[in-house]
Each structure stands twice: as C-alpha cells, then as structure tokens.
XYZ file of C-alpha atoms in Angstrom:
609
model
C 15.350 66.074 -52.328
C 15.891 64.113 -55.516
C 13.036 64.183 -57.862
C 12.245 60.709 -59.326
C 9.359 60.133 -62.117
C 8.844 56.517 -62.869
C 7.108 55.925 -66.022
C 5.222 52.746 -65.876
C 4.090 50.698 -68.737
C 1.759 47.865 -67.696
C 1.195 44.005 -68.511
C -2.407 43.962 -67.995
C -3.993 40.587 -66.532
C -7.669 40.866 -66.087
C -9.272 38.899 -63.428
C -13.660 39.373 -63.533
C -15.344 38.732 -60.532
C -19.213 38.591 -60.244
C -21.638 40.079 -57.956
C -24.864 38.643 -57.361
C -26.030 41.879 -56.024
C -26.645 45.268 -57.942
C -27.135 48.297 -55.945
C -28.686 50.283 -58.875
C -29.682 53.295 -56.113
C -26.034 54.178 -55.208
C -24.208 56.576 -57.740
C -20.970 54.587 -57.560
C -23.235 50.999 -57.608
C -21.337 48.513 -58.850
C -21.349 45.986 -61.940
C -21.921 43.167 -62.203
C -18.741 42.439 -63.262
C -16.004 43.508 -61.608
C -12.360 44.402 -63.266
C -9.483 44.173 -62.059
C -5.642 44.634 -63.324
C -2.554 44.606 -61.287
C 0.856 45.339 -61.644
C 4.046 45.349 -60.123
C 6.797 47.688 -60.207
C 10.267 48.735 -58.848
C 11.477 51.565 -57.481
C 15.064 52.522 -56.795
C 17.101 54.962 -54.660
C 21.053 55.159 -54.084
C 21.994 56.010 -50.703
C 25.514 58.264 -51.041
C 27.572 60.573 -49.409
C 26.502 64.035 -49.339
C 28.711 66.769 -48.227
C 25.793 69.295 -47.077
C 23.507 66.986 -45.275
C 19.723 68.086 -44.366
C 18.251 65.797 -41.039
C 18.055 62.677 -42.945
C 20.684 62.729 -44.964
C 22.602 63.172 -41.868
C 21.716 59.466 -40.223
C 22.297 58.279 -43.933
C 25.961 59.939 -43.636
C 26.124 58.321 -40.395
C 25.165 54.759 -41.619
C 27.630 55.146 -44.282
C 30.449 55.785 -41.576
C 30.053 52.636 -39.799
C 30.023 50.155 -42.906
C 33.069 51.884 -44.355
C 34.866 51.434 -40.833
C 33.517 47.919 -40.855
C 34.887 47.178 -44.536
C 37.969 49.466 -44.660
C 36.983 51.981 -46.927
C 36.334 55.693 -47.281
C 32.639 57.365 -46.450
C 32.160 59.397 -49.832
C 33.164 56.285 -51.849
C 30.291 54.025 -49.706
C 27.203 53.805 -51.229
C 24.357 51.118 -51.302
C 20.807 51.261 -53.758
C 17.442 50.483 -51.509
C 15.091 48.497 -53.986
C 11.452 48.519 -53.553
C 8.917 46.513 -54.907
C 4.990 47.904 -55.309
C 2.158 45.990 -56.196
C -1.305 47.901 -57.686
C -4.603 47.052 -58.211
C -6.972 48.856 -60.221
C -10.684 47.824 -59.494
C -13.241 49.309 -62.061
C -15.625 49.932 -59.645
C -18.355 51.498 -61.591
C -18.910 52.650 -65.411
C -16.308 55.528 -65.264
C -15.251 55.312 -61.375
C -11.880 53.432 -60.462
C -10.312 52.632 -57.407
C -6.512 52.463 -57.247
C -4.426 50.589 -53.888
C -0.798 50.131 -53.217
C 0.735 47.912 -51.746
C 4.730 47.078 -50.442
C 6.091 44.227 -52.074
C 9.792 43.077 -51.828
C 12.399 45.023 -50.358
C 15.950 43.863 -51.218
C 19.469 46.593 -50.600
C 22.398 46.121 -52.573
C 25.734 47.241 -53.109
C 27.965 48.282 -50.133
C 26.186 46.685 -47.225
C 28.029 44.380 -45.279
C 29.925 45.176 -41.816
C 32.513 42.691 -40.827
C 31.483 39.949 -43.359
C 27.721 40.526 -41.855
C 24.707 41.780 -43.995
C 23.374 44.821 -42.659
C 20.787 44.113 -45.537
C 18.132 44.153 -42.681
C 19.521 46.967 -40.851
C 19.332 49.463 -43.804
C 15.464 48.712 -44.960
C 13.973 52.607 -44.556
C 11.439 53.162 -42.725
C 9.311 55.807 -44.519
C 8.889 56.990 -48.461
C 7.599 60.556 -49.417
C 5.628 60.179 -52.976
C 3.994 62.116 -55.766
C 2.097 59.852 -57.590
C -0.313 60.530 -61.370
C -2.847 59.473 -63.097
C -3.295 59.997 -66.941
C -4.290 58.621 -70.073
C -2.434 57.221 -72.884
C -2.528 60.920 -74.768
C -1.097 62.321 -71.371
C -4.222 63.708 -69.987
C -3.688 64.061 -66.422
C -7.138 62.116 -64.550
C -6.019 62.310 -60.984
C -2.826 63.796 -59.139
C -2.293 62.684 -55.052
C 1.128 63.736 -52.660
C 1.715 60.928 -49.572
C 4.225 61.983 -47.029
C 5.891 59.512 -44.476
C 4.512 56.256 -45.891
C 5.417 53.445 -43.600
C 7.472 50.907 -45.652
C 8.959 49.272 -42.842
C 6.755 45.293 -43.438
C 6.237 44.161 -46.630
C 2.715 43.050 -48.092
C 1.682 46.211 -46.138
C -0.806 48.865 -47.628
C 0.333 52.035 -48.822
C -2.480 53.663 -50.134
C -5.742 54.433 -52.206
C -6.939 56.924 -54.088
C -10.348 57.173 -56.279
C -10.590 59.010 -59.849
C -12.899 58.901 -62.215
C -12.298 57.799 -66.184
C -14.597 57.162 -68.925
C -12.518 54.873 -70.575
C -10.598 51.458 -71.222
C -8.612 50.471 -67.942
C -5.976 49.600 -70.411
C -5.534 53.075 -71.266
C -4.497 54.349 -68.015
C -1.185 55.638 -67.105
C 0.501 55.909 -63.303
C 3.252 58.108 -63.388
C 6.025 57.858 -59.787
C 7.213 61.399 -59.028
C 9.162 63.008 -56.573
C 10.041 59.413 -54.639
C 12.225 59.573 -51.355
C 13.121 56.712 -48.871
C 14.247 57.759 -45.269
C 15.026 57.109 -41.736
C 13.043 57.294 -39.107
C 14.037 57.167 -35.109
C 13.518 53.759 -35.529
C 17.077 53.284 -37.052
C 18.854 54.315 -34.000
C 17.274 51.458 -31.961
C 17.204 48.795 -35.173
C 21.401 49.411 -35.236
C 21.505 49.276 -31.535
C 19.368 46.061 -31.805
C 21.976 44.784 -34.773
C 24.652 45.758 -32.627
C 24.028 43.665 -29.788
C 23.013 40.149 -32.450
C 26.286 40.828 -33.615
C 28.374 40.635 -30.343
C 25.821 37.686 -29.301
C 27.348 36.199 -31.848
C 30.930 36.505 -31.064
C 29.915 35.225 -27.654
C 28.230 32.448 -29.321
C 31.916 30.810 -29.898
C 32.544 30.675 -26.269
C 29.660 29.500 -25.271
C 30.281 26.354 -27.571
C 33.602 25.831 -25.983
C 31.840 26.220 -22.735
C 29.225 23.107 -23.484
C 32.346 20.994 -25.269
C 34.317 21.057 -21.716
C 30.859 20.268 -20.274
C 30.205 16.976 -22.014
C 33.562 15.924 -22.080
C 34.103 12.441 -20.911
C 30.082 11.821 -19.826
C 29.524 8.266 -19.485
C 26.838 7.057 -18.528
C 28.857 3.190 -17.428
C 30.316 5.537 -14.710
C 27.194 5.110 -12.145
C 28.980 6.688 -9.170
C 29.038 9.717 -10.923
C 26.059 9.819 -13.302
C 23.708 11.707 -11.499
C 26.173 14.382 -11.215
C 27.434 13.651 -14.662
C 23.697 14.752 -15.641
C 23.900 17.783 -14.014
C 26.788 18.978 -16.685
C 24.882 17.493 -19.494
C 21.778 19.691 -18.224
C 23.652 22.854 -18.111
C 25.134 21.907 -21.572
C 21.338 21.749 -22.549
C 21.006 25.453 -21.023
C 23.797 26.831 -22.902
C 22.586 25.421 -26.440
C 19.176 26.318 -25.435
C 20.818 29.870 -24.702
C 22.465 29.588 -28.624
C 19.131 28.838 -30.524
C 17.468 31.623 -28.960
C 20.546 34.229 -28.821
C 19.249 37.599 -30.163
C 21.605 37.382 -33.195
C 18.514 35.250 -34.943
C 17.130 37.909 -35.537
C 19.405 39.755 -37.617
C 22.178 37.042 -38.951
C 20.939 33.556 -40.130
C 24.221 31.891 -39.265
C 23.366 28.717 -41.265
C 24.046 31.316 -44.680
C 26.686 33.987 -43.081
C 28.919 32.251 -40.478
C 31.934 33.760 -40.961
C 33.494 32.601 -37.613
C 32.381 28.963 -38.745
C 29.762 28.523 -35.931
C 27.176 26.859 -37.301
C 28.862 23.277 -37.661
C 30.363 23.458 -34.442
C 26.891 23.968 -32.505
C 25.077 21.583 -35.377
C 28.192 18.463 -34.071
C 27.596 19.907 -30.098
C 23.411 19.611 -30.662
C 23.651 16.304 -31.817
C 26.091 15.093 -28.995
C 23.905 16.641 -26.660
C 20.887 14.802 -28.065
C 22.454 11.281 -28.248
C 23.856 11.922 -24.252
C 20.529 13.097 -23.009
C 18.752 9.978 -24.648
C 21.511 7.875 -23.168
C 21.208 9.379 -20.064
C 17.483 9.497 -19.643
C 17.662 5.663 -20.279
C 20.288 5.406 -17.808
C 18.858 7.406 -14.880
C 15.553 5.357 -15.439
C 17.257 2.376 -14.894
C 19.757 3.683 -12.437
C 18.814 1.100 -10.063
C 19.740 -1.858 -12.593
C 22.954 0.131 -13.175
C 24.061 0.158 -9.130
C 22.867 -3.428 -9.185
C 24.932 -4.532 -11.873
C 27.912 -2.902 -10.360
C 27.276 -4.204 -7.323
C 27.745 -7.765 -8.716
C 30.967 -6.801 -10.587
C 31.956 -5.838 -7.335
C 31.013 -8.927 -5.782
C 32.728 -11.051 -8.152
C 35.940 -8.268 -7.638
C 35.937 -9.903 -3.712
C 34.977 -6.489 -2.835
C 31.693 -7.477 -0.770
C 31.917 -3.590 1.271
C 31.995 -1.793 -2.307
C 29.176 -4.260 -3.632
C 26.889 -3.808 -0.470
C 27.302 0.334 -0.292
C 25.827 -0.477 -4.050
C 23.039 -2.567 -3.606
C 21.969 -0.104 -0.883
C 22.136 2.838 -3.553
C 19.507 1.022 -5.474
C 17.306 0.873 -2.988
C 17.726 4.597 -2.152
C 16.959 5.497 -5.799
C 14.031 2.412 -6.000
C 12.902 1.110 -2.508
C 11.306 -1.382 -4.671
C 14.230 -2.660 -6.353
C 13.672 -6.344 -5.295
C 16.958 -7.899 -6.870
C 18.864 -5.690 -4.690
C 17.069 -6.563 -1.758
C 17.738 -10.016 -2.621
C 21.427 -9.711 -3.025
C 21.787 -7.832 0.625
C 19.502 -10.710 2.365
C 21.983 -13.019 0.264
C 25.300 -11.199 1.923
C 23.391 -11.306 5.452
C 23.072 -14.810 4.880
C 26.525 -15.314 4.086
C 27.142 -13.656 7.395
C 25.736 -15.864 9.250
C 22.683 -13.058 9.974
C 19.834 -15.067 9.280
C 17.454 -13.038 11.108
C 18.009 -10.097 9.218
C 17.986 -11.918 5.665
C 14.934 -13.046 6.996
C 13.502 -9.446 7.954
C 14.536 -8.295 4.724
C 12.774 -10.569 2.835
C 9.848 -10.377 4.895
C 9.531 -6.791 3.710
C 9.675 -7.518 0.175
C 6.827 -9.738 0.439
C 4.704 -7.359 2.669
C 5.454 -4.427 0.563
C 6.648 -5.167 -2.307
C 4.740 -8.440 -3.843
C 6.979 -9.907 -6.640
C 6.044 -10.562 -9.569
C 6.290 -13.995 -11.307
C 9.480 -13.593 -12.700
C 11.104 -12.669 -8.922
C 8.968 -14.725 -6.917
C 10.243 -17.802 -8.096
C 13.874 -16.606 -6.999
C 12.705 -14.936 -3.762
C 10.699 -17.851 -3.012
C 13.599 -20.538 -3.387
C 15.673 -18.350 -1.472
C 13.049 -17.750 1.503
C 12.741 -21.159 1.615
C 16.265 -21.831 1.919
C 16.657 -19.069 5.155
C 13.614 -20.417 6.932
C 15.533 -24.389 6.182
C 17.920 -22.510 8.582
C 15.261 -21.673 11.247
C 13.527 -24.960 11.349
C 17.202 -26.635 11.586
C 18.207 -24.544 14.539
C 14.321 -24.991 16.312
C 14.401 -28.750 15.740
C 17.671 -28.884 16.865
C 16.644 -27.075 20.302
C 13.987 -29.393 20.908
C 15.861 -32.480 21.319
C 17.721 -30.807 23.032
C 14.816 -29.601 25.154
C 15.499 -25.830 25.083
C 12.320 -25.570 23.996
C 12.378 -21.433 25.176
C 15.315 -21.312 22.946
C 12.917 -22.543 19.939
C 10.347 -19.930 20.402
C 12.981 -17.495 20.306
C 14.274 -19.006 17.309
C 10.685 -19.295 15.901
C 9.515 -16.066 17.293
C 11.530 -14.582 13.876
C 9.452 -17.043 11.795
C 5.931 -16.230 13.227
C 7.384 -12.558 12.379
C 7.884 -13.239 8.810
C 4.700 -14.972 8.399
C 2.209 -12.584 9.848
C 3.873 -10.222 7.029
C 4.539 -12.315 4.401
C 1.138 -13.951 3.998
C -0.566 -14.035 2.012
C 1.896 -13.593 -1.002
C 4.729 -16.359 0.969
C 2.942 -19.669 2.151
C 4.726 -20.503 5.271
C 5.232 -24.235 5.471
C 3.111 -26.572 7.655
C 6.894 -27.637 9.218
C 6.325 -24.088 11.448
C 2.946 -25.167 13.429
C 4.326 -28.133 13.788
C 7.788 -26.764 15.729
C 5.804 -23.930 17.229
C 3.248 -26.542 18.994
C 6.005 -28.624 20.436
C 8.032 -26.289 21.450
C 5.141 -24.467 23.556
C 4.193 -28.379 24.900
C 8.056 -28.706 25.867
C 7.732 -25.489 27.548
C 4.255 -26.873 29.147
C 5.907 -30.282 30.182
C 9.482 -28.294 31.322
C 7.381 -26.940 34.100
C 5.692 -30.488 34.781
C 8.969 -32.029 34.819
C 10.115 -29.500 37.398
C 6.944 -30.152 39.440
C 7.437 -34.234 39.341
C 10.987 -33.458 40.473
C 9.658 -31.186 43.488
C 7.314 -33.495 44.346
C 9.529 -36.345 44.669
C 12.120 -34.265 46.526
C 9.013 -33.600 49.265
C 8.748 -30.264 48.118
C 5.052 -29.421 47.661
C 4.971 -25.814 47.481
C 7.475 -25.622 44.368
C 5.432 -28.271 42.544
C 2.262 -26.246 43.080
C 3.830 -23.337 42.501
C 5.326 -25.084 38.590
C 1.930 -27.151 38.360
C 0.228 -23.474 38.605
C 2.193 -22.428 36.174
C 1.808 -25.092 33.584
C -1.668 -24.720 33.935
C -1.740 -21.031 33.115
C 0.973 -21.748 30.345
C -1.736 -24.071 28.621
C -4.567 -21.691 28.630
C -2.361 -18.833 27.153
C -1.484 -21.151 24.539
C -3.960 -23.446 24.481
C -3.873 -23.125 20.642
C -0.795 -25.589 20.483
C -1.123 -27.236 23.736
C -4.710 -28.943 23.830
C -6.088 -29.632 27.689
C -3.702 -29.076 30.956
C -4.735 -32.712 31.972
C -1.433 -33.662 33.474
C -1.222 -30.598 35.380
C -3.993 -31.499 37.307
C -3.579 -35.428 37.359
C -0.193 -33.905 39.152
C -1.528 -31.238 41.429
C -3.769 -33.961 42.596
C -0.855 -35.653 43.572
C 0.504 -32.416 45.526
C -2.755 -32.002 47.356
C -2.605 -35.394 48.581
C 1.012 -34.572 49.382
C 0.396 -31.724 51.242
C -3.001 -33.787 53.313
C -0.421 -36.287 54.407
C 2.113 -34.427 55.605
C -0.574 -31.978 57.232
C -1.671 -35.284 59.454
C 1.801 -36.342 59.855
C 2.313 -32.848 61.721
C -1.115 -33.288 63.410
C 0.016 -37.249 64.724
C 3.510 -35.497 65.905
C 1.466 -32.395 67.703
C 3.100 -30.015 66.071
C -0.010 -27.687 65.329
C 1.899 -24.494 64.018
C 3.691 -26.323 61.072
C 0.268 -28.273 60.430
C -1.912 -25.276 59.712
C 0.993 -23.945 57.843
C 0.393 -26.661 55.333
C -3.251 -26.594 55.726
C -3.020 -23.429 54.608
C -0.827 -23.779 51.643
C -3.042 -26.619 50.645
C -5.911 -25.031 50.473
C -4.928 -22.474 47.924
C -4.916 -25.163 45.227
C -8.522 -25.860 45.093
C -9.175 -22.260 45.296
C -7.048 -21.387 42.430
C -7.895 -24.171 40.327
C -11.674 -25.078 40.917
C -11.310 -27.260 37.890
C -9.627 -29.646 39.673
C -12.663 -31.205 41.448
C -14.485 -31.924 37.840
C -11.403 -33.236 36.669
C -10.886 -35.940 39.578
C -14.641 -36.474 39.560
C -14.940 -36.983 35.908
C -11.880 -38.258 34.455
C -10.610 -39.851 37.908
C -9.943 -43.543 38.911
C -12.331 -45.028 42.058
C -9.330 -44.743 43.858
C -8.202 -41.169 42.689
C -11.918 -40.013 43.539
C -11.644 -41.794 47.576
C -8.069 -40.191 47.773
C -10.326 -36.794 46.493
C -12.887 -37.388 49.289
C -10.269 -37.949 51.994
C -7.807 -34.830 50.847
C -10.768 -32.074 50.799
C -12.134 -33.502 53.924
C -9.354 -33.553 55.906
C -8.215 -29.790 54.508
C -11.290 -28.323 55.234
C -13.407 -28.642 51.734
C -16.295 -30.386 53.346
C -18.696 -30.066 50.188
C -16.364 -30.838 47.517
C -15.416 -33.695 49.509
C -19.579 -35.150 50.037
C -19.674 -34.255 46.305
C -16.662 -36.601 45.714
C -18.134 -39.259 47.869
C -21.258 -38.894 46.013
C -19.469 -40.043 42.886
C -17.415 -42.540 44.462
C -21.316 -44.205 45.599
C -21.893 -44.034 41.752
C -19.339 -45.967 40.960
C -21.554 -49.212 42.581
C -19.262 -50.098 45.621
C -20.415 -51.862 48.682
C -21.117 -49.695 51.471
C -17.728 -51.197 53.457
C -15.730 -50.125 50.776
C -16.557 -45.984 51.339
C -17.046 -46.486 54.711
C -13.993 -44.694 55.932
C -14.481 -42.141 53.000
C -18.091 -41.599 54.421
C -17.094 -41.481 58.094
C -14.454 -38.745 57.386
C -16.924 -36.582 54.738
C -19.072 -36.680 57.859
C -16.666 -35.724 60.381
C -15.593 -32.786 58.077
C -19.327 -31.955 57.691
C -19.395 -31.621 61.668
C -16.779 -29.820 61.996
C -18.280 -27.618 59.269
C -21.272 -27.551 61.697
C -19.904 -26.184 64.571
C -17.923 -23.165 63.086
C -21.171 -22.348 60.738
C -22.080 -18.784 61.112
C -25.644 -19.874 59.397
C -27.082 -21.869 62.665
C -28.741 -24.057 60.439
C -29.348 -27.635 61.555
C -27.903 -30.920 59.628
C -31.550 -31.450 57.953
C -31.493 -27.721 56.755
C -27.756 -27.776 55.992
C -28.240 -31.194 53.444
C -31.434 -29.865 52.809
C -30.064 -26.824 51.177
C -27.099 -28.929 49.358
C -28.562 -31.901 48.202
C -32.521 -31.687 47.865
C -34.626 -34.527 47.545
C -31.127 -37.097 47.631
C -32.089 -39.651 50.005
C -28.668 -41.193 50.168
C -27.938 -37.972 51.953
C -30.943 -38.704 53.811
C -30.112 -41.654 55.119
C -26.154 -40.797 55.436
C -27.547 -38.369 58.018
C -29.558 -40.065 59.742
C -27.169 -43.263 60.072
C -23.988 -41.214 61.009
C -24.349 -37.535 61.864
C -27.239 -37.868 63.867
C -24.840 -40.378 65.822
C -21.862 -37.910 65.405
C-alpha cells in the first residue's frame, strides 16, 4: 500500500453563529458564539499496472484489461488518476474543545478511461478509501491522531467522519495532515461493470430500435380513413418503442445527448418529434373519425359510387350512433330509392333518440318534411281513389313517426286530417256495401256490413264522430227483413218465415241503441214503421214504447190506429206465451205505472182482444 501524506494549508472563512442558550453545567457547554472554518481539499491516486498484485490490486489489473482491449492498447501502459474532493468543518465547540467532520465532495477520474468511445468515468468511481488522518499545530505538535478503514466513498456530499480533540488555541493555527490514503474496490464493481455492460449493448440496440419505429410511421396518414384506426395501432407501438428508448438502462451510465458516438441522439430527437406531431394528428383525427367517414362518404357520392359512399356513412354511425349528418345522408339515399318508409324510420330515430340541435334541426326538419310531402301525396291520392285501407297503411308509417318523433318534430295538422277520412271512408266502405246488399234484397249481408260499421265507429270513434247512418240503415234492414218475414207468412211458407224472424231479431239484440235512435232522432213515420217492425218480430215492449212516442208526436187517434191495433196484438201474443201468469192490468201495471193512456189502451182494445 502506497503511503500518501497530504499537507494541507488552509483559507480560513469564519462563519459565527449564536446560541441563545448556555449550558454552563456541561464540561463541553458551548459559547455563545460558535466558530466555524471549512475547507476543501483534493486528494489523488493513480490506478496502474502492477505486476505482483495483492486482492485489490487484482480487480484494478482486471479493470485495466478491459479498457486497454476496448482502446487498443497494452495493460502496463493503461493507467487512469481517481480524484477526490473533501470538504471539513471545524466547529469550536467549547474554549479548547473542537469538533472536526468530513465530508465527500466531487469525484471526477481522468486519464485512460474510455471503452469504445464510452466514459467508464462512472464505472471506475471506488468504492471505499483506507485513511490516516493528523492533527497538529503550526510548530508541528501533534493534538490528535485517528486511522478509518473502508470508508464508503461511493455518493458524494456523503459523511466520512468525525473526530473530537482538544486545543487551547487559535483555530487558525491548526494543521490536518492526510496519511497513508488508499482508494479501492469493493464487490460492488463486479455488478457496477456488469450493470455498464448491459447500458452499453442497450445502446447498440438502441439503433435498431429507431429503424424499427421509422418503418412504423412510414406513410401514416391520417386522410386515409379506411385504414386509420389500424394506422394508429403502428403509431402506438412506435410510441412503445420510443417509450422503450427514454427509459433503456443505458441512461444510467451514458448520457447520449454528450457521448453518441453511433450518432443516436438526433435520429431519436427527429423520430420523437414525428411521433408527437402524428399522435396529435391522429388523436384529432380519431375524435372526429365520424366527420372523416362522412366526408368520404360524400366524395364518394359525388365519385357515382353510391355502394362505397353508403358502406361509409354506415361506418360513422358504428363509431358515433349519434352522428346525425350521416343518418341524414342514408335516409337521403333511401329516399332516392324510392324507400320512403325507411327514410322515414330513420329519421324517426334521430328525433326520438337523438334530438338535434339547432344547427341540424333546421336540415332534418326540411328534409322530414319533404318525406312525409311523400306520405300525404300517396294517402290523398288513395282516398279519391277510395282505398281508404290502403291510406291507413300508408299513414300507419306516419302515426309511427309521430308517436316517436314528438315532441322534438311537430307533425303537421295535414295527418289528422287524412287519418280521419280515411277511417270515415273505411266507415262508409262498409255502408256502401250494406246499401248495395240491401238493394240487391240481401238483408243478412247488409246487417252483417251495417254491424260492422257500427263496431268500426266505436273503435275509432276518435275520427269518426256518431255511427248515425249505420243505424238510420239497419233500420232500413229490419224493416226489410219484417216485410219479407210477412211476405213468407201471406205465402204459408212458415219454415223460411221464422228463418227470417230469427235473423231479424238479432239486430235489436245486438244493437239496443237502435230503439233510442229511431225514437229520438226518428221521423213520425220512421217511429210507426219502428212500432210495426218490433211488433210484428216479436219486440212487443219496444214496440208500445215506440207507439208511446209516436202518441207524443200529437196525432189523431186514426192516424196510430193500425200502429196501436198491432202493438196490442203483439202484446197478446206476448200474453199467452208469458211464463209470469200475470194478467194485462198487472202486466201494464208493471211497465207503465200510473200512464193512463195505457190505461185506457187496455181497456178499449185488449180487454176486447
């Protein structure tokens, strides 16, 4: 081991501190005022060859092989100087006690120390120092003598050490004194050089990585939206490879901005920004990916390539089911396709889900408009025609639209309208078919359509007010089916008679409402026709009910006298098949208490019966 004494002369700066608080009971009590000086000094070793190595001059032999391999030169004539820097302070801690601390400073190695154009400045920092280290005064009276073995030196601004003495003196007359100084390895070398190692052939591999992410961003565009979402893929794992660059153990050991000697730096400094400006570019892109298939879309349109520009349109709304421009331009295409239901449909989704703003509406709005011109065309159209089914089916796909679209679409007043006369033509169809039947002597059918109508109304009595005519007309069949019922009876043919008496008799029972109607909204002739068809089929009570109203009406007695004298026969036939036994008096009784025109129409007629 080499001795080294390091003579130390000092530049004193004096810094005086002061303590509020005296502790007068402790021997070493401090001042009030506090001194202290501090210094900074180098020390030196040169790391050679040496032919008979002990244990650490051994790893220092090996070190030396590997940087003259690395730079082409022979071991014994390698050699590199370790310089370190070590900061004291002296604190003057009582009236003759001092306190003395060391501290690493700088560490710099020079001379032979790089290994294929790379520092191993880093790699050849020792990691401990063996030191002798004195204490005397100016005349070279030796105060205070301390030995440290295997001082970690490895950080800098670390401490070393401290050591007390005691001095009854100037601090300025104090003198340290360096002796016996030695730097060496520790087994921390081994894994620091295998750690160097590896940095070094990360950054070899560093250059094809950056030819890796140049191949990957080549030709991204972000115009090209067929591709762009699997253009971004690329531009992501060009991300992963940079990202894999800036954190690439060779960081640690070679700042490649100073010592490049493969000329990385630029390279990855032109790739980073590329990558930056694409993935800005991109992120834009991909936000508005839907505008971008939209666009394109319309290019394509314009092209006279309507397949291309649809497929497009639809990839909007896969990527924004809200894209409403899109959704225009397909119920636009429909349109143009003569599919104006499912324009229609489509639209009616965009205002159920969607609700466009005011910039859109205005377009979807004009355009709506436009389809359901279409609709109202074709219903109108239908109804002079009088396929007035055909209309609802037509209209059906408006009522759809509107249920949804309200109350973001106002559906025109032009739909109620249509809708209520096409459910009247349906309404008057079956009428039609009834007046037909009845004319053709077909009772039964016009019943059967009259029923109908009737039922039609009340369904949809929303558009089609009263069923009026319906039963103005079924009256009509029920007198129909009383005179041919007495036509049967005058030609004896019994079987066929009941047959109709039968059939006739299912209209009051299905439609009750039609005695009100004949007795409130029926002509004095409709109500005796009323009192002669229900008296002759059997309705004995609707029919003195009937008569009843036909007295109201202020006629002579002569001119119901036939109407009374076949009420009365009905009421005796009703008599004689009554399961009640009651007598006349009881029987009108019951019916029509204290009426004494039913009084004296029994007495005067059935009494005579």
């Amino acid at each position: 081991m080499r001795k080294l004494i390091i003579s130390i002369l000092f530049l004193f700066s004096v810094i005086v501190f002061t303590n509020a608080l005296a502790h007068a009971s402790s021997v070493d009590s401090y001042y009030q005022n506090d001194t202290t000086t501090t210094q900074s000094l180098q020390l030196q070793q040169r790391f050679a060859f040496d032919p008979y190595p002990g244990v650490h001059a051994q790893t220092v032999n090996e070190i030396l092989q590997k940087i003259a391999d690395g730079m082409g030169k022979l071991r014994v004539t390698t050699s590199y100087t370790f310089n370190f820097e070590v900061n004291l302070a002296i604190h003057q801690v009582s009236a003759n006690r001092y306190r003395l601390t060391a501290n690493s400073g700088a560490q710099t190695v020079t001379g032979d120390v790089l290994y294929r154009d790379f520092s191993l400045a880093k790699v050849l920092i020792p990691d401990r120092a063996d030191m002798r280290i004195q204490v005397n005064t100016h005349d070279g009276k030796l105060l205070a003598e301390r030995t440290f073995k295997a001082l970690d030196i490895s950080s800098e601004n670390e401490s070393l050490f401290d050591m007390a003495f005691a001095f009854d003196g100037r601090i300025e007359d104090l003198r340290f004194e360096f002796l016996d100084v030695f730097f060496y390895y520790d087994e921390r070398m081994d894994e620091r050089f295998g750690l160097w190692t590896e940095a070094l052939e990360s950054y070899y591999a560093t250059g094809k990585k950056l030819n890796q992410v140049s191949k990957l961003i080549d030709g991204l565009d972000t115009a090209k939206v067929e591709t762009l979402l699997l253009d971004e893929f690329n531009l992501c794992e060009a991300e992963s490879v940079l990202g894999d660059i800036m954190f690439a153990p060779f960081h640690q050991w070679i700042d490649f901005r100073d010592n490049d000697p493969d000329g990385i730096y630029p390279v990855y400094e032109s790739l980073a920004s590329a990558v930056d400006s694409l993935r800005y570019a991109y992120n834009q892109a991909i936000a508005g990916i839907d505008d971008l298939y939209y666009r394109r879309g319309l290019a394509l349109l314009a092209d006279s390539l309507p397949q291309l520009g649809r497929e497009h349109f639809l990839s909007a709304i896969a990527y924004n089911p809200f894209h409403i421009p899109s959704h225009l331009a397909l119920s636009r295409m429909d349109l143009a396709l003569n599919d104006s239901v499912a324009a229609l449909q489509r639209m009616a989704r965009v205002y159920e889900v969607m609700y466009p703003l005011p910039d859109m509406k205005a377009k979807t709005d004009h355009f709506t408009d436009s389809v359901l011109g279409i609709f109202y065309d074709a219903s109108w159209l239908l109804i002079t025609e009088r396929r007035h089914t055909e209309s609802l089916d037509v209209l059906a796909h408006v009522e759809d639209f509107c249920r949804q679209a309200t109350p973001v679409y106002y559906c025109s007043p032009l739909f109620n309208m249509l809708f209520r006369q096409s459910h009247r033509g349906v309404y008057h169809s079956f009428i039609s078919v009834s007046e037909r039947s009845l004319r053709n002597d077909n009772p039964t059918l016009a019943s059967t359509y009259l029923q109908n109508a009737i039922h039609y109304q009340q369904v949809y009595s929303e558009y089609i007010g009263d069923h009026f005519e319906a039963l103005d007309l079924l009256a009509r069949v029920f007198t129909r089916y009383r005179i041919q019922y007495e036509l049967k009876i005058f030609a004896e043919d019994i079987e066929v008679a009941e047959r109709l008496k039968e059939s006739a008799r299912v209209i009051p029972e299905m439609q009750p409402g039609l005695l009100d109607y004949i007795a409130v909204r029926g002509t004095t002739e409709d109500i005796g026709t009323g009192v002669i068809n229900y008296a002759v089929l059997g309705f004995p009570e609707e029919s003195l009910t009937l008569l009843h109203r036909l007295r109201d009406r202020g006629l002579s007695s002569s001119a119901y006298a036939y109407h009374q004298r076949l009420a009365g026969a009905a009421w005796a036939r009703q008599l004689n098949i009554s399961e009640h036994n009651e007598s006349s008096a009881e029987l009108f009784t019951r019916l029509r208490v204290n009426d004494l025109w039913f009084a004296e129409f029994r007495e005067s007629f059935l009494q005579n019966m």
